[in-house]
Coordinates of C-alpha atoms in Angstrom, one line a residue:
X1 CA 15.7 -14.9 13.0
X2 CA 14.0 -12.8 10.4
X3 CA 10.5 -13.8 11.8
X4 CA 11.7 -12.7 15.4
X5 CA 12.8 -9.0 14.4
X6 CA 10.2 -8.4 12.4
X7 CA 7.7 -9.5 15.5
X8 CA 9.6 -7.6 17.8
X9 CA 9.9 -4.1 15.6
X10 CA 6.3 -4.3 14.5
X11 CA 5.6 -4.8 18.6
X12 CA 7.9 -2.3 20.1
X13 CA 8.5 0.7 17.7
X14 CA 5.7 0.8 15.1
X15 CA 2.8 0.1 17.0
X16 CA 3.8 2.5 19.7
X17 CA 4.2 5.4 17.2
X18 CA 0.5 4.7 15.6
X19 CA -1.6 3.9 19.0
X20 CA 0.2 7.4 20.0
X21 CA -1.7 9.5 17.7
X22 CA -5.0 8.5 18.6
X23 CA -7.0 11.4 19.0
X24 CA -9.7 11.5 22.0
X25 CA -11.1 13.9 21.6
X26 CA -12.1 14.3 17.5
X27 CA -11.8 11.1 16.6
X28 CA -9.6 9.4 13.7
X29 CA -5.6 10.0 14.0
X30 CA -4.0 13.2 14.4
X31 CA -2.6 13.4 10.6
X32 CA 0.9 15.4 10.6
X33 CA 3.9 14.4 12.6
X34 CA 7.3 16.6 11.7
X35 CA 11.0 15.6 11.8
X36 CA 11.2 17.3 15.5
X37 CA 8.2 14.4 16.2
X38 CA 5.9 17.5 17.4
X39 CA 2.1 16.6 16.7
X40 CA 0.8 18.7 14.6
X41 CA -3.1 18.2 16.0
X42 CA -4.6 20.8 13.9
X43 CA -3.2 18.7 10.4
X44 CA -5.6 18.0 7.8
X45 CA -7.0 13.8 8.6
X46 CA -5.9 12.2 5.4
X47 CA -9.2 9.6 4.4
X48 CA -6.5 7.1 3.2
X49 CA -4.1 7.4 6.2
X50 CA -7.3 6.6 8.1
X51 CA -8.0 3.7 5.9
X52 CA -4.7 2.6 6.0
X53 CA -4.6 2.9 10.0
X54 CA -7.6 0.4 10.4
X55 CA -6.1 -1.8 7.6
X56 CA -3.1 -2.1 9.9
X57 CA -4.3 -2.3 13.4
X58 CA -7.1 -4.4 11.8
X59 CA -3.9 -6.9 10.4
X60 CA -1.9 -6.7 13.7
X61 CA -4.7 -8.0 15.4
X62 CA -4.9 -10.8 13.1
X63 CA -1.3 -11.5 13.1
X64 CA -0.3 -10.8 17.0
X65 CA -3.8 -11.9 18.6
X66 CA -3.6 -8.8 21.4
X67 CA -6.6 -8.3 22.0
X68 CA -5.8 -4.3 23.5
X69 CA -5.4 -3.9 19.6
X70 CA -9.1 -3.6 18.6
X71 CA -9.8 -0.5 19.9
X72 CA -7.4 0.8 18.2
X73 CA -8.9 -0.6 14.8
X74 CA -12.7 0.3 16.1
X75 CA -11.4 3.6 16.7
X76 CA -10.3 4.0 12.9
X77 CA -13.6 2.6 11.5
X78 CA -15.8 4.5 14.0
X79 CA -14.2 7.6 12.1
X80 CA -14.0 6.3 8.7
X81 CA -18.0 5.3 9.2
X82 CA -19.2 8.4 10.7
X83 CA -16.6 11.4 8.9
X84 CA -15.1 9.8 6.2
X85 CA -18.2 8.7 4.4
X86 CA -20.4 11.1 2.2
X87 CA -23.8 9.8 3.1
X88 CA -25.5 11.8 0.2
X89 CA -23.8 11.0 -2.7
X90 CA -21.8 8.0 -1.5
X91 CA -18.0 7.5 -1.6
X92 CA -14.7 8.3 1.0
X93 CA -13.8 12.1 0.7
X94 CA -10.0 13.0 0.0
X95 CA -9.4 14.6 3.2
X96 CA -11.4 16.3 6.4
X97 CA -10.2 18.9 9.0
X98 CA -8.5 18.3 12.2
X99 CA -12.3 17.6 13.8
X100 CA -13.7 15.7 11.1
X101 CA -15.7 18.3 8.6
X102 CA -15.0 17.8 4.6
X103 CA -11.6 20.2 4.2
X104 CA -11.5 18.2 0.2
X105 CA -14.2 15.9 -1.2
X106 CA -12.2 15.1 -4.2
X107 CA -13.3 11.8 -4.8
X108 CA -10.9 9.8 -6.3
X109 CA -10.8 6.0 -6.7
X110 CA -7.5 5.5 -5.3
X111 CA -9.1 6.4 -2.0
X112 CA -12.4 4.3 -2.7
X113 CA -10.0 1.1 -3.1
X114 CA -8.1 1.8 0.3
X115 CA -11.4 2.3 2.1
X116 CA -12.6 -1.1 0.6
X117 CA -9.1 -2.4 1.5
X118 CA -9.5 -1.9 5.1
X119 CA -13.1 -2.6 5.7
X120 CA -12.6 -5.6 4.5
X121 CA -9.8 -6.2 6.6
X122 CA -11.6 -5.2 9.4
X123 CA -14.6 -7.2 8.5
X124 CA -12.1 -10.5 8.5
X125 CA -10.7 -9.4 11.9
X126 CA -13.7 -9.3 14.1
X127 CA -16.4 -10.1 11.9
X128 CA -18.5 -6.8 11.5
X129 CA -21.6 -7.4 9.2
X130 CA -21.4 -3.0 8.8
X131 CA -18.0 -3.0 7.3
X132 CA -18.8 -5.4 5.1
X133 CA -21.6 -3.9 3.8
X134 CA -20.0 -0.9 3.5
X135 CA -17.2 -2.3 1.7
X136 CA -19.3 -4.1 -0.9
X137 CA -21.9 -0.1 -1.2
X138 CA -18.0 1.2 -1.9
X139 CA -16.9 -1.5 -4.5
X140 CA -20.5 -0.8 -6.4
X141 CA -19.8 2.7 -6.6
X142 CA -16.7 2.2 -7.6
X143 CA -18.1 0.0 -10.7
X144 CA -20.5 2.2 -11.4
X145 CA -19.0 5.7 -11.0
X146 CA -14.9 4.9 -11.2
X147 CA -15.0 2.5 -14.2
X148 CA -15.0 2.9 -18.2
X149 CA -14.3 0.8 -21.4
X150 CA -10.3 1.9 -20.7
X151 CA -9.7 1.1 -16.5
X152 CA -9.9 2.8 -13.7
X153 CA -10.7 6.8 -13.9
X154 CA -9.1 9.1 -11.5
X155 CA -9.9 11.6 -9.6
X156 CA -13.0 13.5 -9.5
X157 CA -15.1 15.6 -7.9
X158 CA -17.8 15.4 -5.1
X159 CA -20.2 14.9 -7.4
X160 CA -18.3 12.7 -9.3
X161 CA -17.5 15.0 -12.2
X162 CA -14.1 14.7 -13.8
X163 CA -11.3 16.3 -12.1
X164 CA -7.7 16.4 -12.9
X165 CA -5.4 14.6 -11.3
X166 CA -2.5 16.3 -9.6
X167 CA -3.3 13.7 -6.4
X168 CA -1.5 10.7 -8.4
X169 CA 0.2 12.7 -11.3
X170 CA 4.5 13.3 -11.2
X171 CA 7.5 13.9 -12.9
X172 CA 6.0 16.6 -14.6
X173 CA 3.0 15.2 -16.5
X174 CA -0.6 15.3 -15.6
X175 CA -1.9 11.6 -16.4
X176 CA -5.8 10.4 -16.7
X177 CA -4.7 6.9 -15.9
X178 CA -2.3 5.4 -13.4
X179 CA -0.7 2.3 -12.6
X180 CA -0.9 2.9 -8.7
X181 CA -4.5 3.0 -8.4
X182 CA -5.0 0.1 -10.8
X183 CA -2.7 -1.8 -8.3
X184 CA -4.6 -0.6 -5.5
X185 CA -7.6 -1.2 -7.0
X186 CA -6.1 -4.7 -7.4
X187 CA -5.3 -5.0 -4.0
X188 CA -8.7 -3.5 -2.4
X189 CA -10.7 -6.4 -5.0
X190 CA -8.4 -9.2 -3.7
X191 CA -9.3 -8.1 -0.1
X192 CA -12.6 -7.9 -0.7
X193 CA -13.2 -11.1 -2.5
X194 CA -11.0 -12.9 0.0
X195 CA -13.9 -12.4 2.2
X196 CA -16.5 -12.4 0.2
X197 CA -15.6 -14.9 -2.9
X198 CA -18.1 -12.8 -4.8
X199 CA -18.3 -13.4 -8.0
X200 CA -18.1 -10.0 -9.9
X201 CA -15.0 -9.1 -7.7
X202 CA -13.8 -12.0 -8.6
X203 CA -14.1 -11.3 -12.6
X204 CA -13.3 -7.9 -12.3
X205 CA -9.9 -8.9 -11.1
X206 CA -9.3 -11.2 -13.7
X207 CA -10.2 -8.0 -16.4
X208 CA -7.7 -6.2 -13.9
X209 CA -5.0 -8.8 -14.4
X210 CA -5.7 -8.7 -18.0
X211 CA -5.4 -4.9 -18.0
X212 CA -1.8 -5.3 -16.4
X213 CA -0.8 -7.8 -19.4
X214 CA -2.3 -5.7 -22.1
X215 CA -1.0 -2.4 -21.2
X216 CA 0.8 -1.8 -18.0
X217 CA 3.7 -4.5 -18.4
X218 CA 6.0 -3.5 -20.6
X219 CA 7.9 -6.8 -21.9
X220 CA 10.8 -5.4 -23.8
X221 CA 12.0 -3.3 -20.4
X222 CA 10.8 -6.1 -18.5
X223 CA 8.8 -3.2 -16.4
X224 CA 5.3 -1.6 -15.5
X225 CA 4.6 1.9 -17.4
X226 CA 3.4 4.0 -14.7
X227 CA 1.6 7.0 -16.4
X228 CA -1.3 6.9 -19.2
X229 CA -3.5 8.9 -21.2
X230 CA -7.5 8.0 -21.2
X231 CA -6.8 5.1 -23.7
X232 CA -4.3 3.7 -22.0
X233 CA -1.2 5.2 -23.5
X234 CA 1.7 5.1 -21.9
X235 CA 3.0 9.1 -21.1
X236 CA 6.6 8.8 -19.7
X237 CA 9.7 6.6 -20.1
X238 CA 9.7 5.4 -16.2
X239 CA 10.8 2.9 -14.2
X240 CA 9.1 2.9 -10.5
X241 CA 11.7 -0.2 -8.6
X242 CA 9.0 0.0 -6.1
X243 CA 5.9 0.2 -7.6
X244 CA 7.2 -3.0 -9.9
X245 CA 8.1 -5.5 -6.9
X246 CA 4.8 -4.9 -4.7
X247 CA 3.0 -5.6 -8.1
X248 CA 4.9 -8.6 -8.3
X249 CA 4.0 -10.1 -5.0
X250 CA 0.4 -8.6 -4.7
X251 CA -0.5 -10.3 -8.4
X252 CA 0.9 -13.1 -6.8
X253 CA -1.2 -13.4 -3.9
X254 CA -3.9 -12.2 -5.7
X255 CA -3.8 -15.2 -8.1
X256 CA -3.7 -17.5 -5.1
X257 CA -6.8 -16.2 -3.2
X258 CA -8.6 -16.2 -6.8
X259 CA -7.7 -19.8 -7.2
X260 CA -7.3 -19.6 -10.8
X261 CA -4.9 -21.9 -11.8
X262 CA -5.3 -20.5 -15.5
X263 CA -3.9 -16.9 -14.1
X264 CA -1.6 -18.3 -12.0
X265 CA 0.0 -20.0 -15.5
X266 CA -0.7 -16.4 -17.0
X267 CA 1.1 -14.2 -14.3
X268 CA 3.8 -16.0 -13.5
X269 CA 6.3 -15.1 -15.9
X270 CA 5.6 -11.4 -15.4
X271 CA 6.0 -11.7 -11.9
X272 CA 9.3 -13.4 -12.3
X273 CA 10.6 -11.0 -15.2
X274 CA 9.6 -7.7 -12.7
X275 CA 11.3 -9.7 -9.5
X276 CA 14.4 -10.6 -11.8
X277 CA 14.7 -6.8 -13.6
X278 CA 14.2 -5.0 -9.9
X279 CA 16.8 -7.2 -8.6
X280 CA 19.5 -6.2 -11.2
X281 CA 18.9 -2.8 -11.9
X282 CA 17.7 -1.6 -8.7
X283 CA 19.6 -3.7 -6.1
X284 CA 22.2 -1.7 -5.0
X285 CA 24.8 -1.0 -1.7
X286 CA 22.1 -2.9 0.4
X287 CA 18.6 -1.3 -0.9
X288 CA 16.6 -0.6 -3.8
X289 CA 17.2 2.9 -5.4
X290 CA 14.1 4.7 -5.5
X291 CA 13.0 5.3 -9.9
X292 CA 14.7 6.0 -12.9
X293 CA 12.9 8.5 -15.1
X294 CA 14.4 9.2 -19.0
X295 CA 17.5 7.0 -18.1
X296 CA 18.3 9.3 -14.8
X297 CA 18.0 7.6 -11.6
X298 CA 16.9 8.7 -8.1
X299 CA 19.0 6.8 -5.8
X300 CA 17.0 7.8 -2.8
X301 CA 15.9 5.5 -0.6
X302 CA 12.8 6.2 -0.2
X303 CA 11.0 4.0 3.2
X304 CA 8.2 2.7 1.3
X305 CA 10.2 1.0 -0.9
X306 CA 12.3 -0.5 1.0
X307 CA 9.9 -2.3 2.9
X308 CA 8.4 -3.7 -0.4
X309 CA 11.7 -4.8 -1.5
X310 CA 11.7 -7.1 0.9
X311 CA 8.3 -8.6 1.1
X312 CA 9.1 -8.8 -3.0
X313 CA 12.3 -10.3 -2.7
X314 CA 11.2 -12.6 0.3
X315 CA 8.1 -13.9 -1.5
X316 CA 10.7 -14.6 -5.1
X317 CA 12.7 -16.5 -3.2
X318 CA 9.6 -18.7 -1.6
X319 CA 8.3 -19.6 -5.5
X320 CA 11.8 -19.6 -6.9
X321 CA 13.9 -20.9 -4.2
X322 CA 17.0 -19.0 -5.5
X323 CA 19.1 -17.9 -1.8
X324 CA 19.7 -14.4 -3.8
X325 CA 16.2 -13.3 -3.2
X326 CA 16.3 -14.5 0.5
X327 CA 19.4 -13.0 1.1
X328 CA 18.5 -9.1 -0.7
X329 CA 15.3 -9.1 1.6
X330 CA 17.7 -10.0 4.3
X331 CA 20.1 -7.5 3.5
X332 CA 17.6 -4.8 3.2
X333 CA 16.2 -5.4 6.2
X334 CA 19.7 -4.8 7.9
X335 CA 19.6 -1.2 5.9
X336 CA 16.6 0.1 7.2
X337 CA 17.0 -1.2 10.5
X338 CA 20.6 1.1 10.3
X339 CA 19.7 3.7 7.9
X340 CA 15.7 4.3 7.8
X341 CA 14.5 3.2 11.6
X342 CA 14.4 6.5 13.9
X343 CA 16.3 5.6 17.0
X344 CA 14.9 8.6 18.7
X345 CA 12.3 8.2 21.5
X346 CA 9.2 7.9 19.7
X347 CA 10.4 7.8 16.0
X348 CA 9.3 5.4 13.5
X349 CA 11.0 5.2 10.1
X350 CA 12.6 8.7 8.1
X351 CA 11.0 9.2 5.0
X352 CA 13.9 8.2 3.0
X353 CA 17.9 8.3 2.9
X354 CA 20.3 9.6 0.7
X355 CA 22.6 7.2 -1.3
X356 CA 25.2 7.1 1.6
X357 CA 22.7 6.2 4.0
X358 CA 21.9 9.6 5.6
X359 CA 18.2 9.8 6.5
X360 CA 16.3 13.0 5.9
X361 CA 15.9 13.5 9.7
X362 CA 13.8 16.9 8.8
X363 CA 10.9 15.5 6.7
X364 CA 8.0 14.4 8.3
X365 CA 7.2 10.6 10.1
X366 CA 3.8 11.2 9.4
X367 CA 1.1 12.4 6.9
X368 CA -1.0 11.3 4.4
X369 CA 1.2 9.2 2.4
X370 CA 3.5 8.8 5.4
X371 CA 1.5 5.8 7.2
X372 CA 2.1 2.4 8.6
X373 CA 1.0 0.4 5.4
X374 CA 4.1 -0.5 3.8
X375 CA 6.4 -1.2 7.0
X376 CA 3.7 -2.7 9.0
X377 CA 2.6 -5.1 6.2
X378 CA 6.4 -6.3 5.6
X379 CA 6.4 -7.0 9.4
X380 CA 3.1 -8.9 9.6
X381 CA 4.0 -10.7 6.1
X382 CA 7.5 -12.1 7.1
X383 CA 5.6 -13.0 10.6
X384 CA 2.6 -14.9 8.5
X385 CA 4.9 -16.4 5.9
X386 CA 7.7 -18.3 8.1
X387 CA 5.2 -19.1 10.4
X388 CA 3.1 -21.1 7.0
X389 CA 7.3 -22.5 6.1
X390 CA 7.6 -23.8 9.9
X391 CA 4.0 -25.2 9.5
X392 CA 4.8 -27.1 6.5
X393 CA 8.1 -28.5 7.0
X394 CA 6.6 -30.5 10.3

């Protein structure tokens, strides 16, 4: 039943929304749609909600098998190859005009890692030799100009100077280091070396993994710290529920593409402890509750997180095979599809809800960090995971 749903919400309402703001005429996706659903055409075109496009078209084509959805996805990486790209001094830019000139060239590595995220997806879609050489120029520069002794740096600028870092910074401090573009730095490397198996991706995840053990996971709170200084010091007393059970199923999968038994052993039980801790302290009247910062929560239901919640809590009940897990990813699903899924002609998914369930009906369905990522991945994962169950159980 799950599997249906998903197939058929991923096929009627969020693949409609997406192919809908292809633009013609400059190329990409137009980048701003407001609460009203009014196109804004003239927005700013986020880089990563243009990565994140061909990552998902690039998926659903893996996952559904229409074949109408390529050009959707060689319409993303036509833009991402031709605007997106600074062919001087290498890199993605942060964002471009509504016609594809540079409007910021921050480069930060957060938007490196989605660019190698979806090339590499696209590359293991329909097999372009390009994207995968442009994903492997991306993960070199990203070694070269993103990485010190500590992690990951941050942002910086087009000429890859140091920058700070109000992209990725919040709750009031400005932070050198993050745990959300390790994660996604995590997540572009596992891509890549999915396709790839090369051997330097391959060890940089392993000192990524490491990196999450050593510093990041926090095993007296049973939680990722979020925000660091350059050494790796953690800046804020925070718990992110949905930062902590995408980790959990993307270190996961990670570990199983790697094919390291020895990590596998390694992650496991932090996996486990963030599944178990999100579960208890975020699970609540049928969703997750968005953070708690300094012992205050925010009980908003924020869309993004949602969505993870459920690939989290589906994927903890597949290793665990406790029915609690099954039946919160169940039960959230049921929330969004009441409380988060626009209804309107043309809607998506609201931004978030309140903790009554009333959706913010004026903020925007999307913009650069509004995009069909999160929701789309939690369709096509359900899809691809009780279609492996069915497989095995014959």
């Amino acid at each position: 039943m799950l599997q249906k749903e998903m197939k058929e919400h991923l096929q009627r309402k969020i693949l409609p929304f997406w192919k809908g703001l292809k633009d013609e005429e400059h190329g990409g996706y137009y980048g701003y749609v407001d609460g009203a659903l009014q196109v804004k055409k003239d927005a700013e075109k986020s880089c990563i909600l243009n990565s994140r496009i061909l990552w998902f078209f690039s998926n659903a084509y893996i996952c559904l098998g229409e074949k109408e959805l390529r050009e959707y996805a060689v319409h993303a990486y036509d833009f991402l190859r031709n605007h997106c790209f600074d062919k001087e001094r290498g890199g993605v830019f942060w964002s471009l005009t509504c016609d594809g000139r540079v409007e910021d060239g921050t480069k930060h590595t957060y938007n490196q890692a989605f660019a190698v995220y979806a090339l590499s997806s696209y590359y293991r879609a329909f097999g372009e030799q390009e994207a995968l050489l442009l994903a492997g120029r991306l993960v070199r520069m990203i070694e070269e100009k993103c990485f010190d002794r500590y992690g990951y740096k941050e942002a910086q600028t087009e000429d890859f100077r140091p920058a700070s870092n109000e992209k990725l910074s919040e709750n009031g401090v400005m932070a050198e280091r993050t745990m959300n573009t390790l994660l996604h730095v995590l997540e572009a490397y596992t891509e890549y070396y999915r396709v790839t198996q090369d051997g330097m991706a391959g060890d940089k995840l392993r000192w990524m993994l490491d990196l999450i053990v050593e510093k990041i996971y926090n095993p007296l709170l049973r939680r990722q710290e979020v925000f660091f200084d350059k050494q790796m010091n953690s800046l804020l007393d925070l718990h992110s529920y949905g930062h902590d059970i995408e980790t959990a199923w993307l270190v996961d999968q990670c570990t199983e593409i790697l094919g390291d038994a020895g990590y596998r052993k390694k992650m496991g039980p932090i996996t486990a402890a963030l599944e178990q801790q999100v579960f208890e302290r975020a699970y609540r009247n049928h969703s997750l509750e968005n953070e708690c910062e300094r012992g205050k929560t925010d009980t908003r239901r924020i869309w993004w997180v949602q969505a993870e919640g459920v690939v989290g809590f589906y994927n903890a009940w597949q290793k665990s095979g406790e029915r609690r897990y099954l039946e919160a990813a169940e039960d959230i699903w049921d929330y969004i599809k009441e409380h988060l899924v626009d209804r309107r002609e043309g809607g998506e998914w609201f931004w978030y809800a309140d903790e009554n369930g009333r959706p913010a009906k004026d903020a925007p369905e999307a913009e650069p960090w509004k995009c069909p990522y999160h929701n789309g991945r939690m369709c096509m994962e359900i899809i691809r995971r009780a279609k492996q169950k069915a497989i095995k159980e014959k």
